[in-house]
PDB file of C-alpha atoms in Angstrom:
ATOM      1  CA  MET N   1      94.371 -29.693  51.362  1.00 92.00           C
ATOM      2  CA  LYS N   2      90.798 -30.827  50.012  1.00 92.00           C
ATOM      3  CA  CYS N   3      90.651 -30.220  46.440  1.00 95.00           C
ATOM      4  CA  VAL N   4      87.738 -30.481  43.956  1.00 97.00           C
ATOM      5  CA  THR N   5      89.097 -31.454  40.800  1.00 97.00           C
ATOM      6  CA  ARG N   6      87.447 -32.680  37.649  1.00 97.00           C
ATOM      7  CA  GLU N   7      88.063 -36.245  38.377  1.00 98.00           C
ATOM      8  CA  LEU N   8      85.752 -35.712  41.511  1.00 98.00           C
ATOM      9  CA  ILE N   9      83.290 -34.056  39.762  1.00 98.00           C
ATOM     10  CA  ALA N  10      83.041 -37.208  37.282  1.00 98.00           C
ATOM     11  CA  ASP N  11      83.151 -39.442  39.690  1.00 98.00           C
ATOM     12  CA  MET N  12      80.103 -37.888  41.688  1.00 98.00           C
ATOM     13  CA  LEU N  13      78.123 -37.783  38.430  1.00 98.00           C
ATOM     14  CA  GLU N  14      79.220 -41.363  37.920  1.00 98.00           C
ATOM     15  CA  GLN N  15      77.819 -42.372  41.576  1.00 98.00           C
ATOM     16  CA  ALA N  16      75.077 -40.598  41.381  1.00 98.00           C
ATOM     17  CA  ALA N  17      73.953 -42.191  37.888  1.00 98.00           C
ATOM     18  CA  ALA N  18      74.207 -45.167  39.673  1.00 98.00           C
ATOM     19  CA  SER N  19      72.209 -44.297  42.902  1.00 97.00           C
ATOM     20  CA  PRO N  20      68.500 -45.158  43.253  1.00 97.00           C
ATOM     21  CA  ARG N  21      68.096 -41.711  44.627  1.00 96.00           C
ATOM     22  CA  ARG N  22      70.131 -40.304  41.801  1.00 98.00           C
ATOM     23  CA  ARG N  23      72.380 -38.287  43.839  1.00 98.00           C
ATOM     24  CA  SER N  24      75.931 -38.702  45.489  1.00 98.00           C
ATOM     25  CA  HIS N  25      77.528 -37.477  48.302  1.00 97.00           C
ATOM     26  CA  HIS N  26      81.319 -36.444  49.378  1.00 98.00           C
ATOM     27  CA  ASN N  27      81.312 -35.028  52.656  1.00 97.00           C
ATOM     28  CA  PHE N  28      84.819 -32.625  53.418  1.00 97.00           C
ATOM     29  CA  HIS N  29      83.222 -32.499  57.303  1.00 97.00           C
ATOM     30  CA  PRO N  30      85.212 -35.016  59.137  1.00 95.00           C
ATOM     31  CA  THR N  31      81.778 -35.572  61.366  1.00 96.00           C
ATOM     32  CA  LEU N  32      78.192 -35.175  61.419  1.00 95.00           C
ATOM     33  CA  GLU N  33      78.277 -33.237  64.642  1.00 97.00           C
ATOM     34  CA  ASP N  34      80.720 -31.099  62.688  1.00 97.00           C
ATOM     35  CA  PRO N  35      79.763 -26.971  63.150  1.00 97.00           C
ATOM     36  CA  ILE N  36      80.410 -26.355  59.758  1.00 97.00           C
ATOM     37  CA  GLN N  37      78.841 -29.211  57.300  1.00 97.00           C
ATOM     38  CA  ARG N  38      80.544 -28.980  53.953  1.00 98.00           C
ATOM     39  CA  LEU N  39      79.527 -31.523  51.276  1.00 98.00           C
ATOM     40  CA  LEU N  40      79.599 -31.988  47.335  1.00 98.00           C
ATOM     41  CA  ILE N  41      76.261 -33.120  46.213  1.00 98.00           C
ATOM     42  CA  GLY N  42      76.124 -35.032  42.983  1.00 98.00           C
ATOM     43  CA  ALA N  43      72.661 -34.587  41.219  1.00 98.00           C
ATOM     44  CA  MET N  44      71.096 -36.163  38.311  1.00 98.00           C
ATOM     45  CA  PRO N  45      68.177 -34.223  36.422  1.00 98.00           C
ATOM     46  CA  ASP N  46      65.434 -37.115  37.791  1.00 94.00           C
ATOM     47  CA  THR N  47      66.410 -36.926  41.327  1.00 93.00           C
ATOM     48  CA  VAL N  48      64.018 -34.951  43.635  1.00 84.00           C
ATOM     49  CA  PHE N  49      64.904 -32.279  46.205  1.00 91.00           C
ATOM     50  CA  PRO N  50      61.726 -31.316  47.580  1.00 92.00           C
ATOM     51  CA  THR N  51      60.223 -28.023  49.139  1.00 97.00           C
ATOM     52  CA  HIS N  52      61.694 -27.820  52.402  1.00 97.00           C
ATOM     53  CA  ARG N  53      63.405 -25.444  54.739  1.00 97.00           C
ATOM     54  CA  HIS N  54      66.055 -25.350  57.242  1.00 96.00           C
ATOM     55  CA  ARG N  55      64.067 -23.580  60.123  1.00 94.00           C
ATOM     56  CA  THR N  56      67.528 -22.154  62.245  1.00 95.00           C
ATOM     57  CA  LYS N  57      70.020 -22.522  59.650  1.00 96.00           C
ATOM     58  CA  TRP N  58      71.124 -20.798  56.550  1.00 98.00           C
ATOM     59  CA  GLU N  59      72.571 -22.847  53.580  1.00 97.00           C
ATOM     60  CA  LEU N  60      75.383 -21.484  50.980  1.00 98.00           C
ATOM     61  CA  PHE N  61      74.362 -23.731  47.662  1.00 97.00           C
ATOM     62  CA  THR N  62      76.991 -23.032  45.173  1.00 98.00           C
ATOM     63  CA  LEU N  63      76.669 -24.840  41.864  1.00 98.00           C
ATOM     64  CA  LEU N  64      80.071 -26.180  40.294  1.00 98.00           C
ATOM     65  CA  HIS N  65      79.040 -27.819  37.198  1.00 98.00           C
ATOM     66  CA  GLY N  66      75.883 -28.582  35.726  1.00 98.00           C
ATOM     67  CA  GLU N  67      72.540 -26.560  35.776  1.00 98.00           C
ATOM     68  CA  VAL N  68      69.844 -26.708  38.737  1.00 98.00           C
ATOM     69  CA  GLU N  69      67.033 -24.043  39.221  1.00 97.00           C
ATOM     70  CA  ALA N  70      65.510 -22.686  42.686  1.00 97.00           C
ATOM     71  CA  VAL N  71      62.302 -21.704  43.956  1.00 97.00           C
ATOM     72  CA  PHE N  72      61.308 -20.422  46.399  1.00 98.00           C
ATOM     73  CA  PHE N  73      58.731 -19.672  48.371  1.00 98.00           C
ATOM     74  CA  ASP N  74      56.479 -17.685  51.065  1.00 97.00           C
ATOM     75  CA  ASN N  75      55.175 -19.388  54.114  1.00 96.00           C
ATOM     76  CA  ASP N  76      51.475 -19.842  52.397  1.00 96.00           C
ATOM     77  CA  GLY N  77      53.392 -21.863  49.575  1.00 96.00           C
ATOM     78  CA  ARG N  78      53.468 -18.748  46.845  1.00 97.00           C
ATOM     79  CA  GLU N  79      56.359 -18.583  44.495  1.00 97.00           C
ATOM     80  CA  ILE N  80      58.293 -15.577  45.391  1.00 97.00           C
ATOM     81  CA  GLU N  81      62.226 -16.207  43.742  1.00 97.00           C
ATOM     82  CA  ARG N  82      63.204 -18.126  41.165  1.00 97.00           C
ATOM     83  CA  HIS N  83      66.571 -18.571  39.829  1.00 97.00           C
ATOM     84  CA  VAL N  84      68.086 -20.946  37.595  1.00 97.00           C
ATOM     85  CA  LEU N  85      72.256 -21.496  38.264  1.00 98.00           C
ATOM     86  CA  SER N  86      75.290 -22.422  36.425  1.00 97.00           C
ATOM     87  CA  PRO N  87      78.704 -22.138  36.601  1.00 97.00           C
ATOM     88  CA  ASP N  88      79.304 -19.889  34.040  1.00 95.00           C
ATOM     89  CA  GLY N  89      75.551 -18.211  34.289  1.00 93.00           C
ATOM     90  CA  ALA N  90      74.471 -14.755  35.620  1.00 95.00           C
ATOM     91  CA  CYS N  91      73.950 -16.967  39.204  1.00 97.00           C
ATOM     92  CA  SER N  92      76.182 -19.147  40.394  1.00 98.00           C
ATOM     93  CA  ALA N  93      75.362 -19.296  44.014  1.00 98.00           C
ATOM     94  CA  LEU N  94      72.962 -18.567  46.764  1.00 98.00           C
ATOM     95  CA  GLU N  95      72.990 -17.918  50.095  1.00 98.00           C
ATOM     96  CA  ILE N  96      69.912 -18.917  51.666  1.00 98.00           C
ATOM     97  CA  PRO N  97      68.082 -17.505  55.151  1.00 98.00           C
ATOM     98  CA  ALA N  98      67.496 -19.465  57.641  1.00 97.00           C
ATOM     99  CA  GLY N  99      63.599 -20.671  57.722  1.00 97.00           C
ATOM    100  CA  GLN N 100      63.545 -19.991  53.614  1.00 98.00           C
ATOM    101  CA  TRP N 101      60.824 -22.721  51.765  1.00 98.00           C
ATOM    102  CA  HIS N 102      62.925 -24.057  48.640  1.00 97.00           C
ATOM    103  CA  LEU N 103      63.097 -26.493  46.329  1.00 97.00           C
ATOM    104  CA  TYR N 104      66.032 -27.597  43.802  1.00 97.00           C
ATOM    105  CA  ARG N 105      64.949 -28.917  39.930  1.00 97.00           C
ATOM    106  CA  VAL N 106      68.186 -30.555  38.846  1.00 98.00           C
ATOM    107  CA  ARG N 107      68.273 -29.558  34.617  1.00 98.00           C
ATOM    108  CA  ARG N 108      71.216 -31.413  33.515  1.00 98.00           C
ATOM    109  CA  PRO N 109      73.691 -33.434  35.794  1.00 98.00           C
ATOM    110  CA  SER N 110      75.076 -31.217  38.260  1.00 98.00           C
ATOM    111  CA  VAL N 111      77.511 -30.755  41.402  1.00 98.00           C
ATOM    112  CA  ILE N 112      76.613 -28.585  44.289  1.00 98.00           C
ATOM    113  CA  LEU N 113      79.194 -27.720  47.106  1.00 98.00           C
ATOM    114  CA  GLU N 114      76.777 -27.013  49.730  1.00 98.00           C
ATOM    115  CA  VAL N 115      77.931 -25.224  53.262  1.00 98.00           C
ATOM    116  CA  LYS N 116      75.949 -24.921  56.410  1.00 97.00           C
ATOM    117  CA  PRO N 117      76.334 -24.915  59.887  1.00 97.00           C
ATOM    118  CA  GLY N 118      76.444 -28.079  61.919  1.00 96.00           C
ATOM    119  CA  PRO N 119      75.748 -30.150  63.250  1.00 96.00           C
ATOM    120  CA  TYR N 120      73.797 -32.454  60.932  1.00 94.00           C
ATOM    121  CA  GLU N 121      69.837 -32.506  61.134  1.00 91.00           C
ATOM    122  CA  PRO N 122      67.507 -34.528  59.289  1.00 92.00           C
ATOM    123  CA  ILE N 123      64.517 -32.465  57.913  1.00 93.00           C
ATOM    124  CA  GLY N 124      61.452 -33.258  59.788  1.00 94.00           C
ATOM    125  CA  PRO N 125      57.930 -33.427  58.282  1.00 94.00           C
ATOM    126  CA  GLU N 126      56.666 -30.180  59.713  1.00 95.00           C
ATOM    127  CA  ASP N 127      59.932 -28.780  57.737  1.00 96.00           C
ATOM    128  CA  THR N 128      58.595 -30.230  54.020  1.00 95.00           C
ATOM    129  CA  ALA N 129      55.826 -29.171  51.984  1.00 96.00           C
ATOM    130  CA  ASP N 130      53.937 -29.919  48.914  1.00 91.00           C
ATOM    131  CA  PHE N 131      54.066 -26.097  47.408  1.00 87.00           C
ATOM    132  CA  ALA N 132      55.334 -26.920  43.893  1.00 72.00           C
TER     133      ALA N 132
END
Protein backbone atom coordinates (compact mmCIF):
# COMPACT_ATOMS: atom_id res chain seq x y z
CA MET A 1 0.00 0.00 0.00
CA LYS A 2 1.28 3.46 -0.87
CA CYS A 3 -0.04 6.38 1.16
CA VAL A 4 0.44 10.12 0.77
CA THR A 5 0.89 11.36 4.33
CA ARG A 6 1.37 14.82 5.80
CA GLU A 7 4.94 13.77 6.58
CA LEU A 8 5.57 12.83 2.93
CA ILE A 9 4.14 16.17 1.76
CA ALA A 10 6.36 18.05 4.24
CA ASP A 11 9.38 16.04 3.08
CA MET A 12 8.59 16.79 -0.60
CA LEU A 13 8.42 20.53 0.16
CA GLU A 14 11.67 20.42 2.14
CA GLN A 15 13.44 18.61 -0.72
CA ALA A 16 12.06 21.07 -3.29
CA ALA A 17 13.20 24.05 -1.22
CA ALA A 18 16.75 22.61 -1.10
CA SER A 19 16.88 21.70 -4.80
CA PRO A 20 18.50 23.99 -7.41
CA ARG A 21 15.47 23.34 -9.69
CA ARG A 22 13.17 24.10 -6.72
CA ARG A 23 11.35 20.80 -7.35
CA SER A 24 11.33 17.31 -5.94
CA HIS A 25 9.93 14.03 -7.26
CA HIS A 26 8.62 10.90 -5.56
CA ASN A 27 7.78 8.12 -8.01
CA PHE A 28 5.11 5.56 -7.20
CA HIS A 29 5.77 3.69 -10.46
CA PRO A 30 8.62 1.19 -10.15
CA THR A 31 10.42 2.02 -13.43
CA LEU A 32 10.38 4.69 -16.13
CA GLU A 33 9.05 2.01 -18.50
CA ASP A 34 5.91 1.48 -16.39
CA PRO A 35 2.72 1.79 -18.50
CA ILE A 36 1.24 4.30 -16.01
CA GLN A 37 3.51 7.00 -14.59
CA ARG A 38 2.42 8.07 -11.07
CA LEU A 39 4.41 10.59 -9.11
CA LEU A 40 4.38 13.39 -6.60
CA ILE A 41 6.03 16.67 -7.52
CA GLY A 42 7.02 19.13 -4.83
CA ALA A 43 7.37 22.65 -6.23
CA MET A 44 8.38 26.05 -4.92
CA PRO A 45 6.94 29.31 -6.33
CA ASP A 46 10.18 30.17 -8.14
CA THR A 47 10.39 26.91 -10.10
CA VAL A 48 9.66 26.95 -13.82
CA PHE A 49 7.17 24.69 -15.60
CA PRO A 50 7.47 26.22 -19.09
CA THR A 51 4.88 25.92 -21.82
CA HIS A 52 4.86 22.36 -23.13
CA ARG A 53 2.66 19.60 -24.42
CA HIS A 54 2.55 15.82 -24.24
CA ARG A 55 1.80 15.14 -27.88
CA THR A 56 0.32 11.63 -27.51
CA LYS A 57 -0.43 11.38 -23.77
CA TRP A 58 -3.10 12.78 -21.50
CA GLU A 59 -2.12 14.03 -18.05
CA LEU A 60 -4.05 14.04 -14.76
CA PHE A 61 -2.81 16.87 -12.53
CA THR A 62 -4.13 16.84 -8.96
CA LEU A 63 -3.08 19.45 -6.42
CA LEU A 64 -2.67 17.97 -2.94
CA HIS A 65 -1.13 21.01 -1.21
CA GLY A 66 -0.55 24.66 -2.09
CA GLU A 67 -1.77 26.69 -5.05
CA VAL A 68 -0.92 26.44 -8.76
CA GLU A 69 -2.16 28.35 -11.78
CA ALA A 70 -2.56 26.32 -14.99
CA VAL A 71 -2.69 28.20 -18.29
CA PHE A 72 -3.69 26.61 -21.63
CA PHE A 73 -2.91 27.78 -25.16
CA ASP A 74 -4.01 26.99 -28.70
CA ASN A 75 -1.45 26.07 -31.36
CA ASP A 76 -0.96 29.76 -32.21
CA GLY A 77 -0.02 30.64 -28.63
CA ARG A 78 -3.31 32.34 -27.72
CA GLU A 79 -4.46 31.74 -24.17
CA ILE A 80 -7.68 29.74 -24.22
CA GLU A 81 -8.22 28.79 -20.59
CA ARG A 82 -6.84 29.41 -17.10
CA HIS A 83 -7.48 27.72 -13.74
CA VAL A 84 -6.20 28.30 -10.22
CA LEU A 85 -5.93 24.97 -8.44
CA SER A 86 -6.01 24.49 -4.68
CA PRO A 87 -7.01 21.47 -2.59
CA ASP A 88 -10.01 23.29 -1.10
CA GLY A 89 -10.82 25.59 -4.01
CA ALA A 90 -13.23 25.40 -6.92
CA CYS A 91 -10.74 23.28 -8.91
CA SER A 92 -8.23 20.84 -7.43
CA ALA A 93 -7.55 18.57 -10.43
CA LEU A 94 -7.39 18.80 -14.21
CA GLU A 95 -7.29 16.14 -16.88
CA ILE A 96 -5.32 17.60 -19.76
CA PRO A 97 -5.84 16.01 -23.18
CA ALA A 98 -2.95 14.82 -25.31
CA GLY A 99 -1.40 17.57 -27.42
CA GLN A 100 -2.71 20.46 -25.27
CA TRP A 101 -0.18 23.28 -24.75
CA HIS A 102 0.01 24.27 -21.07
CA LEU A 103 2.16 25.76 -18.35
CA TYR A 104 2.05 25.86 -14.57
CA ARG A 105 2.82 28.78 -12.26
CA VAL A 106 3.32 27.75 -8.66
CA ARG A 107 1.80 30.42 -6.40
CA ARG A 108 2.54 28.77 -3.03
CA PRO A 109 4.74 25.81 -2.08
CA SER A 110 2.84 22.91 -3.63
CA VAL A 111 2.67 19.15 -3.95
CA ILE A 112 1.10 17.72 -7.10
CA LEU A 113 0.02 14.18 -7.91
CA GLU A 114 0.64 13.60 -11.61
CA VAL A 115 -0.61 10.55 -13.50
CA LYS A 116 -0.07 9.91 -17.21
CA PRO A 117 0.54 6.99 -19.55
CA GLY A 118 4.05 5.61 -19.72
CA PRO A 119 6.67 4.88 -20.53
CA TYR A 120 8.42 8.10 -19.56
CA GLU A 121 9.43 10.23 -22.54
CA PRO A 122 11.44 13.42 -22.10
CA ILE A 123 9.85 16.50 -23.63
CA GLY A 124 11.76 17.47 -26.78
CA PRO A 125 12.21 20.97 -28.23
CA GLU A 126 9.30 20.42 -30.65
CA ASP A 127 7.01 20.07 -27.60
CA THR A 128 8.06 23.27 -25.83
CA ALA A 129 7.05 26.83 -26.66
CA ASP A 130 7.48 30.37 -25.41
CA PHE A 131 3.79 31.30 -25.26
CA ALA A 132 3.72 32.94 -21.83
